[in-house]
Short mmCIF file of C-alpha atoms in Angstrom, two decimals:
data_model
loop_
_atom_site.label_atom_id
_atom_site.label_comp_id
_atom_site.label_asym_id
_atom_site.label_seq_id
_atom_site.Cartn_x
_atom_site.Cartn_y
_atom_site.Cartn_z
CA MET A 1 0.00 0.00 0.00
CA LEU A 2 1.43 3.35 -1.12
CA ARG A 3 1.94 5.95 1.60
CA ILE A 4 2.70 9.51 0.61
CA VAL A 5 3.84 12.35 2.83
CA ALA A 6 2.87 15.36 0.72
CA ILE A 7 4.78 18.49 1.73
CA THR A 8 3.55 21.99 1.02
CA GLY A 9 4.81 25.39 2.06
CA MET A 10 5.86 28.76 0.71
CA PRO A 11 9.25 29.19 -1.03
CA GLY A 12 12.10 28.89 1.44
CA ALA A 13 9.97 27.56 4.31
CA GLY A 14 12.10 24.41 4.67
CA LYS A 15 10.18 21.81 2.65
CA SER A 16 13.34 20.13 1.36
CA THR A 17 14.97 19.96 4.79
CA ALA A 18 11.81 18.28 6.08
CA ALA A 19 11.68 15.89 3.11
CA GLN A 20 15.36 14.96 3.47
CA ALA A 21 14.72 13.95 7.07
CA LEU A 22 12.30 11.31 5.77
CA VAL A 23 14.80 10.16 3.11
CA LYS A 24 17.10 9.28 6.02
CA LEU A 25 14.30 7.05 7.35
CA GLY A 26 14.13 5.21 4.02
CA TRP A 27 11.44 7.22 2.26
CA THR A 28 11.83 8.01 -1.45
CA ARG A 29 11.80 11.73 -2.24
CA VAL A 30 10.10 13.06 -5.35
CA VAL A 31 10.50 16.80 -5.93
CA MET A 32 7.62 18.41 -7.82
CA GLY A 33 9.84 21.37 -8.74
CA ASP A 34 12.36 18.99 -10.37
CA VAL A 35 9.59 17.62 -12.56
CA ILE A 36 8.69 21.18 -13.62
CA ARG A 37 12.33 22.20 -14.12
CA ALA A 38 12.95 19.09 -16.28
CA GLU A 39 9.87 19.93 -18.34
CA THR A 40 11.04 23.57 -18.68
CA LYS A 41 14.43 22.43 -20.03
CA ARG A 42 12.73 19.89 -22.31
CA ARG A 43 10.88 22.86 -23.85
CA GLY A 44 14.20 24.60 -24.52
CA LEU A 45 13.82 27.23 -21.77
CA GLU A 46 16.16 28.34 -19.01
CA PRO A 47 14.67 26.92 -15.76
CA ASP A 48 14.50 30.26 -13.93
CA ALA A 49 11.59 31.27 -11.67
CA LYS A 50 9.66 33.02 -14.43
CA ASN A 51 9.93 30.20 -16.98
CA THR A 52 9.18 27.39 -14.52
CA GLY A 53 6.12 29.36 -13.42
CA GLU A 54 4.99 29.67 -17.03
CA VAL A 55 5.58 25.98 -17.77
CA MET A 56 3.66 24.98 -14.65
CA LYS A 57 0.70 27.02 -15.86
CA LEU A 58 0.99 25.50 -19.35
CA LEU A 59 1.14 21.95 -17.94
CA ARG A 60 -2.00 22.60 -15.94
CA LYS A 61 -3.74 24.00 -19.00
CA GLU A 62 -2.72 21.03 -21.14
CA ARG A 63 -3.20 18.21 -18.63
CA GLY A 64 -5.45 19.62 -15.89
CA GLU A 65 -4.88 21.09 -12.43
CA SER A 66 -3.17 17.94 -11.14
CA ALA A 67 -0.71 17.78 -14.09
CA VAL A 68 2.45 17.93 -11.99
CA ALA A 69 1.11 15.40 -9.47
CA ASP A 70 0.25 13.05 -12.34
CA LEU A 71 3.83 13.30 -13.64
CA CYS A 72 5.09 12.57 -10.10
CA LEU A 73 2.80 9.53 -9.87
CA GLU A 74 4.36 8.20 -13.09
CA THR A 75 7.78 8.58 -11.48
CA ILE A 76 6.58 6.85 -8.29
CA ALA A 77 5.15 3.92 -10.29
CA ARG A 78 8.43 3.60 -12.21
CA LEU A 79 10.42 3.55 -8.97
CA LYS A 80 7.99 1.01 -7.42
CA ALA A 81 8.31 3.07 -4.23
CA GLU A 82 5.85 2.43 -1.38
CA ARG A 83 6.97 5.14 1.07
CA VAL A 84 7.22 8.40 -0.79
CA VAL A 85 7.72 11.97 0.31
CA VAL A 86 6.50 14.40 -2.32
CA ASP A 87 8.16 17.78 -1.98
CA GLY A 88 6.31 20.83 -3.29
CA ILE A 89 2.49 20.51 -3.23
CA ARG A 90 0.84 23.66 -4.62
CA SER A 91 -2.86 22.87 -4.90
CA MET A 92 -5.62 20.69 -3.51
CA ALA A 93 -6.07 19.16 -6.98
CA GLU A 94 -2.57 17.71 -6.58
CA VAL A 95 -3.39 16.37 -3.11
CA GLN A 96 -6.53 14.75 -4.47
CA ALA A 97 -4.57 13.10 -7.31
CA PHE A 98 -2.23 11.53 -4.73
CA ARG A 99 -5.18 10.50 -2.51
CA MET A 100 -6.55 8.49 -5.45
CA LYS A 101 -3.42 6.31 -5.35
CA GLY A 102 -2.62 5.85 -1.69
CA GLU A 103 -2.74 7.07 1.91
CA VAL A 104 -1.66 10.71 2.06
CA LEU A 105 -0.51 12.89 4.93
CA LEU A 106 -0.49 16.54 3.90
CA VAL A 107 2.14 18.46 5.87
CA ALA A 108 2.66 22.23 5.71
CA VAL A 109 6.08 23.61 6.60
CA ASP A 110 5.70 27.23 7.69
CA ALA A 111 7.99 30.19 8.30
CA SER A 112 7.51 33.97 8.14
CA PRO A 113 8.32 35.91 4.94
CA GLU A 114 11.40 37.47 6.59
CA ARG A 115 12.77 34.10 7.65
CA ARG A 116 12.04 32.51 4.27
CA PHE A 117 13.84 35.32 2.45
CA GLN A 118 16.87 34.78 4.68
CA LEU A 119 16.80 31.01 4.16
CA LEU A 120 16.52 31.47 0.36
CA LYS A 121 19.49 33.84 0.35
CA GLU A 122 21.49 31.21 2.24
CA ARG A 123 20.38 28.52 -0.24
CA GLY A 124 21.07 30.54 -3.38
CA ARG A 125 19.50 28.15 -5.91
CA LYS A 126 19.44 29.32 -9.54
CA ASP A 127 15.74 30.27 -9.43
CA ASP A 128 15.87 31.87 -5.97
CA PRO A 129 15.03 35.58 -5.70
CA LEU A 130 17.92 38.03 -5.47
CA THR A 131 15.98 40.93 -3.96
CA TYR A 132 13.10 41.24 -1.50
CA LYS A 133 10.96 42.64 -4.29
CA MET A 134 11.58 39.53 -6.42
CA PHE A 135 10.82 37.41 -3.37
CA VAL A 136 7.47 39.13 -2.81
CA GLU A 137 6.68 38.68 -6.51
CA ARG A 138 7.41 34.98 -6.29
CA ASP A 139 5.22 34.66 -3.18
CA ARG A 140 2.46 36.39 -5.12
CA ARG A 141 2.79 33.94 -8.02
CA GLU A 142 2.65 30.97 -5.66
CA LEU A 143 -0.41 32.36 -3.87
CA GLY A 144 -1.94 33.12 -7.26
CA VAL A 145 -1.88 29.43 -8.20
CA GLY A 146 -3.59 28.65 -4.90
CA ILE A 147 -0.86 27.37 -2.57
CA GLY A 148 -2.69 29.01 0.36
CA LYS A 149 -5.33 26.28 0.20
CA PRO A 150 -3.17 23.20 0.88
CA ILE A 151 -1.36 25.22 3.55
CA ALA A 152 -4.69 26.11 5.19
CA LEU A 153 -6.05 22.56 4.82
CA ALA A 154 -2.95 20.60 5.88
CA ASP A 155 -3.28 17.56 8.14
CA GLU A 156 -0.21 18.67 10.05
CA THR A 157 1.69 21.94 10.30
CA VAL A 158 5.34 22.13 11.27
CA SER A 159 6.81 25.52 12.08
CA ASN A 160 10.33 26.26 10.86
CA GLN A 161 10.27 29.77 12.30
CA HIS A 162 12.74 29.14 15.11
CA ALA A 163 13.89 25.59 14.38
CA THR A 164 17.37 24.38 13.53
CA PRO A 165 17.49 21.91 10.61
CA GLY A 166 17.90 19.14 13.20
CA ARG A 167 14.87 20.30 15.14
CA LEU A 168 12.75 20.52 11.98
CA ALA A 169 13.87 16.99 11.04
CA ALA A 170 12.91 15.72 14.50
CA GLU A 171 9.48 17.40 14.28
CA ILE A 172 8.54 15.93 10.92
CA THR A 173 9.87 12.52 11.96
CA GLN A 174 7.59 12.60 15.01
CA VAL A 175 4.60 13.66 12.91
CA VAL A 176 5.17 10.91 10.33
CA GLU A 177 5.81 8.19 12.92
CA ARG A 178 2.55 9.12 14.68
CA TRP A 179 0.75 8.89 11.35
CA ASN A 180 2.37 5.54 10.50
CA ARG A 181 1.10 4.10 13.78
CA HIS A 182 -2.35 5.53 13.05
CA VAL A 183 -2.49 4.13 9.48
CA ALA A 184 -1.25 0.73 10.67
CA ALA A 185 -3.85 0.58 13.48
CA MET B 1 3.09 52.40 20.69
CA LEU B 2 0.26 50.08 19.60
CA ARG B 3 1.07 46.37 19.41
CA ILE B 4 -1.36 44.02 17.72
CA VAL B 5 -1.33 40.24 17.70
CA ALA B 6 -3.46 39.49 14.63
CA ILE B 7 -4.84 35.95 14.69
CA THR B 8 -5.90 34.07 11.58
CA GLY B 9 -6.93 30.48 10.99
CA MET B 10 -9.64 28.30 9.50
CA PRO B 11 -12.98 27.83 11.34
CA GLY B 12 -12.54 25.73 14.46
CA ALA B 13 -8.74 25.85 14.46
CA GLY B 14 -8.62 27.40 17.94
CA LYS B 15 -8.26 31.14 17.29
CA SER B 16 -10.39 32.16 20.27
CA THR B 17 -8.62 29.81 22.67
CA ALA B 18 -5.33 31.35 21.57
CA ALA B 19 -6.69 34.91 21.87
CA GLN B 20 -8.12 34.24 25.35
CA ALA B 21 -4.67 33.14 26.52
CA LEU B 22 -3.41 36.64 25.71
CA VAL B 23 -6.38 38.26 27.49
CA LYS B 24 -5.14 36.50 30.64
CA LEU B 25 -1.81 38.30 30.12
CA GLY B 26 -3.60 41.66 30.00
CA TRP B 27 -4.13 42.04 26.26
CA THR B 28 -7.41 43.49 25.00
CA ARG B 29 -9.29 41.15 22.67
CA VAL B 30 -11.16 42.55 19.68
CA VAL B 31 -13.20 39.99 17.74
CA MET B 32 -13.64 40.93 14.08
CA GLY B 33 -16.93 39.00 13.93
CA ASP B 34 -18.27 40.98 16.94
CA VAL B 35 -17.45 44.24 15.16
CA ILE B 36 -19.49 43.12 12.15
CA ARG B 37 -22.37 42.04 14.41
CA ALA B 38 -22.32 45.45 16.18
CA GLU B 39 -22.34 47.27 12.83
CA THR B 40 -25.29 45.13 11.73
CA LYS B 41 -27.25 46.17 14.85
CA ARG B 42 -26.24 49.81 14.32
CA ARG B 43 -27.92 49.60 10.90
CA GLY B 44 -31.13 48.42 12.59
CA LEU B 45 -30.79 44.82 11.48
CA GLU B 46 -30.97 41.57 13.44
CA PRO B 47 -27.34 40.26 13.61
CA ASP B 48 -28.10 36.82 12.22
CA ALA B 49 -25.79 34.96 9.80
CA LYS B 50 -27.53 36.30 6.69
CA ASN B 51 -27.56 39.98 7.76
CA THR B 52 -23.98 39.99 9.08
CA GLY B 53 -22.86 38.47 5.78
CA GLU B 54 -24.71 41.18 3.87
CA VAL B 55 -23.33 43.95 6.05
CA MET B 56 -19.77 42.63 5.66
CA LYS B 57 -20.18 42.74 1.87
CA LEU B 58 -21.69 46.25 2.04
CA LEU B 59 -18.89 47.45 4.31
CA ARG B 60 -16.26 46.22 1.88
CA LYS B 61 -18.09 47.84 -1.02
CA GLU B 62 -18.41 51.16 0.85
CA ARG B 63 -15.03 51.30 2.58
CA GLY B 64 -12.74 48.87 0.75
CA GLU B 65 -11.26 45.43 1.47
CA SER B 66 -9.95 46.47 4.87
CA ALA B 67 -13.35 47.77 6.08
CA VAL B 68 -13.69 45.42 9.04
CA ALA B 69 -10.10 46.08 10.14
CA ASP B 70 -10.78 49.82 9.94
CA LEU B 71 -13.81 49.43 12.23
CA CYS B 72 -11.68 47.39 14.64
CA LEU B 73 -9.10 50.19 14.64
CA GLU B 74 -11.85 52.66 15.63
CA THR B 75 -12.78 50.35 18.52
CA ILE B 76 -9.12 50.06 19.54
CA ALA B 77 -8.72 53.87 19.48
CA ARG B 78 -11.88 54.29 21.59
CA LEU B 79 -10.62 51.75 24.14
CA LYS B 80 -7.19 53.46 24.16
CA ALA B 81 -5.77 49.94 24.18
CA GLU B 82 -2.06 49.51 23.46
CA ARG B 83 -1.79 45.71 23.59
CA VAL B 84 -4.51 44.24 21.40
CA VAL B 85 -5.23 40.76 20.14
CA VAL B 86 -7.42 40.83 17.03
CA ASP B 87 -9.31 37.59 16.54
CA GLY B 88 -10.39 36.64 13.02
CA ILE B 89 -8.11 38.01 10.25
CA ARG B 90 -9.35 36.95 6.82
CA SER B 91 -7.23 38.86 4.30
CA MET B 92 -3.88 40.56 3.80
CA ALA B 93 -5.72 43.88 3.23
CA GLU B 94 -6.81 43.66 6.86
CA VAL B 95 -3.26 42.90 8.03
CA GLN B 96 -1.96 45.88 6.07
CA ALA B 97 -4.55 48.19 7.65
CA PHE B 98 -3.34 47.15 11.11
CA ARG B 99 0.32 47.53 10.06
CA MET B 100 -0.39 51.20 9.20
CA LYS B 101 -1.24 51.83 12.87
CA GLY B 102 1.19 49.78 14.89
CA GLU B 103 3.50 46.81 15.25
CA VAL B 104 1.72 43.66 14.12
CA LEU B 105 2.48 39.99 14.72
CA LEU B 106 0.40 37.82 12.38
CA VAL B 107 -0.21 34.42 13.97
CA ALA B 108 -1.88 31.49 12.22
CA VAL B 109 -3.55 28.83 14.36
CA ASP B 110 -3.69 25.56 12.40
CA ALA B 111 -5.42 22.22 12.72
CA SER B 112 -6.49 19.57 10.19
CA PRO B 113 -10.02 19.61 8.72
CA GLU B 114 -10.95 16.48 10.72
CA ARG B 115 -9.78 18.02 13.98
CA ARG B 116 -11.47 21.36 13.26
CA PHE B 117 -14.77 19.64 12.51
CA GLN B 118 -14.52 17.78 15.81
CA LEU B 119 -13.69 20.99 17.73
CA LEU B 120 -16.61 22.82 16.10
CA LYS B 121 -19.00 20.01 17.05
CA GLU B 122 -17.78 20.28 20.65
CA ARG B 123 -18.22 24.07 20.58
CA GLY B 124 -21.70 23.99 19.03
CA ARG B 125 -22.05 27.74 18.44
CA LYS B 126 -25.25 28.83 16.72
CA ASP B 127 -23.55 29.41 13.34
CA ASP B 128 -21.36 26.27 13.47
CA PRO B 129 -21.85 23.61 10.78
CA LEU B 130 -23.99 20.61 11.68
CA THR B 131 -22.70 18.24 9.00
CA TYR B 132 -19.32 17.59 7.39
CA LYS B 133 -20.76 18.78 4.09
CA MET B 134 -21.74 22.12 5.66
CA PHE B 135 -18.29 22.30 7.23
CA VAL B 136 -16.56 21.78 3.86
CA GLU B 137 -18.84 24.44 2.34
CA ARG B 138 -17.87 26.91 5.06
CA ASP B 139 -14.17 26.16 4.53
CA ARG B 140 -14.70 26.82 0.83
CA ARG B 141 -16.33 30.20 1.54
CA GLU B 142 -13.47 31.23 3.82
CA LEU B 143 -10.86 30.14 1.27
CA GLY B 144 -12.88 31.95 -1.41
CA VAL B 145 -12.45 35.30 0.38
CA GLY B 146 -8.70 34.60 0.54
CA ILE B 147 -8.00 33.40 4.09
CA GLY B 148 -5.28 31.09 2.69
CA LYS B 149 -3.05 34.11 2.12
CA PRO B 150 -2.71 35.38 5.71
CA ILE B 151 -2.32 31.75 6.83
CA ALA B 152 0.50 31.21 4.30
CA LEU B 153 2.14 34.57 5.10
CA ALA B 154 1.89 34.43 8.89
CA ASP B 155 4.82 35.55 11.02
CA GLU B 156 4.21 32.64 13.36
CA THR B 157 2.26 29.42 13.09
CA VAL B 158 0.94 27.55 16.08
CA SER B 159 -0.36 24.03 15.59
CA ASN B 160 -3.49 23.00 17.49
CA GLN B 161 -3.47 19.53 15.95
CA HIS B 162 -2.46 17.62 19.07
CA ALA B 163 -2.53 20.37 21.70
CA THR B 164 -4.70 20.66 24.78
CA PRO B 165 -6.19 24.15 25.33
CA GLY B 166 -3.51 24.68 28.00
CA ARG B 167 -0.74 23.65 25.63
CA LEU B 168 -2.07 25.97 22.87
CA ALA B 169 -2.21 28.82 25.39
CA ALA B 170 1.38 28.12 26.45
CA GLU B 171 2.54 28.07 22.81
CA ILE B 172 1.00 31.39 21.86
CA THR B 173 2.21 32.95 25.10
CA GLN B 174 5.75 31.88 24.26
CA VAL B 175 5.46 33.22 20.70
CA VAL B 176 4.14 36.60 21.87
CA GLU B 177 6.66 36.97 24.68
CA ARG B 178 9.49 36.30 22.21
CA TRP B 179 8.04 38.94 19.90
CA ASN B 180 7.67 41.46 22.74
CA ARG B 181 11.34 41.06 23.57
CA HIS B 182 12.21 41.46 19.88
CA VAL B 183 10.09 44.62 19.43
CA ALA B 184 11.49 46.11 22.64
CA ALA B 185 15.10 45.40 21.58
#
């Protein structure tokens, strides 16, 4: 039986740190952003924030609101993985697509805008915002595609506002172990 | 200098429990829903669910998206309160209105849909949903007016998923005391 920990959260909140903690417990990580970035490159575009945003919109237009989740589910089937952490949920349509295929725990990782901007600056990924204005723009795009809904409707919320990476890892581990016991019972 | 703890969260998440914890510390609680009910009475209408809904729409039409926040600010000025907890933020326009007048800490109180439904059944307020279908409809209305945005953009998130009322009170107290030290510094 497929179990999916579906992680949502605003840019820079700490989704990947949380997901990596589950990888250490043997879960397989599938990054929704990687699927979009691969698709952006496949279309001959630089995978920057603007282009990946555009391609995500296009994918949804072409294949429906759960397009990226459907691509992830293809990857999961190919990997024959049964414990999967999906990193980067952006809509309830995606959550519902995963719920059709297995047991899902929707986890929101939260941090304030100020803290997320700081964490993104420390990360410095290619598509990360260079200025606070770009950061606010990116937040606006994410909220525009409806990421506020899975955050508001999450089964569990983990705050990364004051946590160290180790503390965040411990929190999500506790949440997932509680859920595992619950699903098994 | 006015300090406002602005509390957002989905129906049943535990906003009032969190706000009451701050009242015990000497903060003045202003409930956004109460302000709408008072305005409804002022207009000679019975403050039932239908009329308060109508008045809220009218207020926004007459005075803009931050109308209810603006009325709260009038109440706060009248009370000459300097430490205020505002219960029931629904949009970023409201948060911005408060930020024009003082230091604001935006706190989201979160719990899963299943837990919120259970908490609402226990509360049994007149306007609380009787069935899960009604509950989902109410969630949809709240998300439709954009409550996902302040939840996603909160400065602090407090989970009420597994907390007792005492534990939730302790959590928000800790969050606000940390903020007080930060603002004072």
